[in-house]
Amino acid sequence: MDESFSQQQDTEPKVIAIHEYQNQLKGNVCFDKGDVMILLNDSNPDWWYVRHLKNGEGFVPKNFVSKMESLESEEWYAGEIQRSTAEDLVLAAEMPRGTFLVRKREGGEYALTINDLKYDSLDVKHYKIRPLDNASGFYITTHKVFPTVRDLILYYSKEPGDLCCRLTYPAQKLFG
């Protein structure tokens, strides 16, 4: 690959596949989960035009990809789902203590939902992820503030802090 193409790739917006897409229709691009593509046009509300390194240019369904660096590209982000659905996802069969997800709440705030299985007793904990008033960070408790939700999740994946337990596994997302 020549250097100018590589530099161009670094500055153009990218999307990551959050689901596999193997539709062979003319004008569409097939891809596997995790593939990274360059976003060329996102003006259509349902189909984005991308350049895939191996499969060329074409349309992809917007709900199968997410812009890089967005929460939607994170395995643990579930989007706008109900609290009860979040509980079902973290308590899915065989999921261990510490299984978690982040969901968007009404009003634009976020919530962290954690499987807190103890001694064969199913339990779920919910924590509000609040933004700072000046929009310069996020917190669960005011004594520990993070610049992004991603940074908050990384921290609590290493140590539990004030949470019920350390975050261990992202819950399986709902399709679509």
Short mmCIF file of C-alpha atoms in Angstrom, two decimals:
data_model
loop_
_atom_site.label_atom_id
_atom_site.label_comp_id
_atom_site.label_asym_id
_atom_site.label_seq_id
_atom_site.Cartn_x
_atom_site.Cartn_y
_atom_site.Cartn_z
CA MET A 1 0.00 0.00 0.00
CA ASP A 2 1.48 3.36 -0.88
CA GLU A 3 2.17 5.91 1.85
CA SER A 4 -0.33 8.54 0.64
CA PHE A 5 -3.20 6.02 0.75
CA SER A 6 -2.16 4.98 4.26
CA GLN A 7 -2.06 8.62 5.44
CA GLN A 8 -5.44 9.26 3.82
CA GLN A 9 -6.88 6.28 5.70
CA ASP A 10 -5.68 7.72 9.02
CA THR A 11 -7.56 11.01 8.54
CA GLU A 12 -10.86 9.73 7.10
CA PRO A 13 -13.67 8.70 9.44
CA LYS A 14 -13.92 4.96 9.98
CA VAL A 15 -16.65 2.52 10.93
CA ILE A 16 -16.35 -0.88 12.56
CA ALA A 17 -18.67 -3.79 11.82
CA ILE A 18 -20.66 -4.78 14.90
CA HIS A 19 -22.39 -7.65 13.04
CA GLU A 20 -21.48 -9.81 10.05
CA TYR A 21 -23.15 -8.84 6.75
CA GLN A 22 -22.99 -11.22 3.77
CA ASN A 23 -25.66 -9.84 1.42
CA GLN A 24 -24.41 -10.27 -2.15
CA LEU A 25 -26.66 -7.66 -3.77
CA LYS A 26 -24.95 -5.44 -6.32
CA GLY A 27 -23.77 -2.19 -4.76
CA ASN A 28 -23.52 -3.60 -1.23
CA VAL A 29 -20.30 -4.50 0.59
CA CYS A 30 -20.01 -7.77 2.52
CA PHE A 31 -18.03 -7.77 5.77
CA ASP A 32 -17.29 -9.72 8.93
CA LYS A 33 -17.83 -8.54 12.49
CA GLY A 34 -14.83 -6.44 13.50
CA ASP A 35 -13.92 -5.30 9.96
CA VAL A 36 -12.89 -1.64 9.76
CA MET A 37 -14.01 0.43 6.76
CA ILE A 38 -13.58 4.03 5.65
CA LEU A 39 -16.83 6.00 5.83
CA LEU A 40 -17.34 7.92 2.58
CA ASN A 41 -20.95 9.09 2.96
CA ASP A 42 -23.37 8.88 5.88
CA SER A 43 -26.15 11.12 4.55
CA ASN A 44 -28.66 8.25 4.09
CA PRO A 45 -30.38 7.39 7.39
CA ASP A 46 -30.32 3.62 6.69
CA TRP A 47 -27.38 2.89 4.35
CA TRP A 48 -23.85 4.28 4.55
CA TYR A 49 -21.36 4.27 1.68
CA VAL A 50 -17.96 2.84 2.67
CA ARG A 51 -14.65 1.62 1.31
CA HIS A 52 -13.66 -1.85 2.52
CA LEU A 53 -9.97 -2.69 2.08
CA LYS A 54 -10.67 -6.12 0.54
CA ASN A 55 -14.23 -5.84 -0.76
CA GLY A 56 -14.19 -2.39 -2.38
CA GLU A 57 -16.74 0.42 -2.16
CA GLY A 58 -20.46 0.10 -1.62
CA PHE A 59 -23.37 0.43 0.73
CA VAL A 60 -23.66 -1.14 4.18
CA PRO A 61 -26.65 -1.15 6.54
CA LYS A 62 -26.09 1.58 9.13
CA ASN A 63 -27.30 -0.62 12.00
CA PHE A 64 -24.57 -3.20 11.25
CA VAL A 65 -21.69 -0.73 11.70
CA SER A 66 -20.75 2.01 14.08
CA LYS A 67 -18.44 4.97 13.85
CA MET A 68 -15.08 4.26 15.43
CA GLU A 69 -14.56 5.87 18.80
CA SER A 70 -18.32 5.96 19.36
CA LEU A 71 -19.93 4.06 22.22
CA GLU A 72 -21.83 1.99 19.65
CA SER A 73 -18.52 0.42 18.60
CA GLU A 74 -17.98 -0.92 22.12
CA GLU A 75 -18.90 -4.52 22.81
CA TRP A 76 -20.41 -3.55 26.17
CA TYR A 77 -22.68 -0.75 24.89
CA ALA A 78 -26.30 -1.86 24.44
CA GLY A 79 -27.86 1.42 23.30
CA GLU A 80 -31.37 2.45 24.32
CA ILE A 81 -32.85 -0.61 25.97
CA GLN A 82 -35.18 -0.98 28.93
CA ARG A 83 -33.82 -1.67 32.42
CA SER A 84 -35.54 -5.09 32.45
CA THR A 85 -33.93 -6.02 29.12
CA ALA A 86 -30.52 -5.03 30.52
CA GLU A 87 -31.13 -7.32 33.49
CA ASP A 88 -32.06 -10.21 31.19
CA LEU A 89 -28.88 -9.72 29.13
CA VAL A 90 -26.46 -9.70 32.09
CA LEU A 91 -28.24 -12.67 33.68
CA ALA A 92 -28.21 -14.77 30.49
CA ALA A 93 -27.39 -18.45 30.99
CA GLU A 94 -23.92 -19.19 32.32
CA MET A 95 -22.86 -15.53 32.52
CA PRO A 96 -20.55 -15.04 35.51
CA ARG A 97 -20.52 -12.37 38.18
CA GLY A 98 -19.20 -9.12 36.74
CA THR A 99 -20.96 -9.49 33.38
CA PHE A 100 -22.04 -5.98 32.46
CA LEU A 101 -23.40 -3.55 29.91
CA VAL A 102 -23.91 0.18 29.52
CA ARG A 103 -27.25 1.41 28.25
CA LYS A 104 -28.58 4.81 27.36
CA ARG A 105 -31.30 6.01 29.74
CA GLU A 106 -34.15 8.38 29.03
CA GLY A 107 -32.85 11.93 29.10
CA GLY A 108 -29.50 11.02 27.56
CA GLU A 109 -27.79 9.72 30.70
CA TYR A 110 -26.20 6.28 30.88
CA ALA A 111 -26.61 3.35 33.24
CA LEU A 112 -24.19 0.55 34.09
CA THR A 113 -25.88 -2.81 34.73
CA ILE A 114 -23.86 -5.57 36.44
CA ASN A 115 -24.52 -9.25 37.17
CA ASP A 116 -23.80 -9.55 40.91
CA LEU A 117 -24.39 -13.31 41.24
CA LYS A 118 -23.67 -14.40 44.81
CA TYR A 119 -23.94 -17.96 46.09
CA ASP A 120 -26.37 -19.05 43.35
CA SER A 121 -28.60 -16.05 44.06
CA LEU A 122 -29.31 -13.96 40.96
CA ASP A 123 -28.80 -10.28 41.63
CA VAL A 124 -28.32 -7.26 39.39
CA LYS A 125 -26.95 -3.86 40.32
CA HIS A 126 -27.60 -0.65 38.39
CA TYR A 127 -25.41 2.45 38.60
CA LYS A 128 -26.15 5.82 37.03
CA ILE A 129 -23.29 7.19 34.95
CA ARG A 130 -23.65 10.93 35.31
CA PRO A 131 -22.06 13.64 33.17
CA LEU A 132 -20.32 16.56 34.84
CA ASP A 133 -22.24 19.84 34.58
CA ASN A 134 -19.63 21.29 32.22
CA ALA A 135 -19.67 18.12 30.05
CA SER A 136 -15.99 17.51 30.75
CA GLY A 137 -16.34 14.02 32.17
CA PHE A 138 -18.43 11.21 33.64
CA TYR A 139 -18.73 9.64 37.07
CA ILE A 140 -20.57 7.13 39.20
CA THR A 141 -19.25 8.62 42.43
CA THR A 142 -17.97 12.19 42.53
CA HIS A 143 -14.57 11.26 43.97
CA LYS A 144 -13.65 9.39 40.76
CA VAL A 145 -14.24 11.30 37.49
CA PHE A 146 -13.31 10.07 33.99
CA PRO A 147 -12.98 11.98 30.70
CA THR A 148 -15.10 9.41 28.80
CA VAL A 149 -17.51 6.56 29.51
CA ARG A 150 -14.91 4.27 27.89
CA ASP A 151 -12.29 5.37 30.46
CA LEU A 152 -14.77 4.75 33.28
CA ILE A 153 -15.40 1.19 32.04
CA LEU A 154 -11.65 0.51 31.62
CA TYR A 155 -11.00 1.61 35.20
CA TYR A 156 -13.75 -0.53 36.72
CA SER A 157 -12.61 -3.49 34.59
CA LYS A 158 -9.33 -3.42 36.51
CA GLU A 159 -10.68 -2.79 40.01
CA PRO A 160 -14.16 -2.61 41.54
CA GLY A 161 -13.76 0.71 43.34
CA ASP A 162 -17.18 1.48 44.85
CA LEU A 163 -19.02 -0.99 42.60
CA CYS A 164 -20.36 -4.37 43.72
CA CYS A 165 -17.58 -6.16 41.79
CA ARG A 166 -15.01 -5.73 39.04
CA LEU A 167 -16.41 -5.60 35.48
CA THR A 168 -15.40 -8.85 33.78
CA TYR A 169 -17.38 -9.72 30.62
CA PRO A 170 -19.55 -7.61 28.32
CA ALA A 171 -23.09 -8.98 28.01
CA GLN A 172 -24.22 -10.17 24.59
CA LYS A 173 -25.85 -7.36 22.59
CA LEU A 174 -29.29 -7.62 21.09
CA PHE A 175 -29.12 -7.94 17.31
CA GLY A 176 -29.97 -4.95 15.14
#
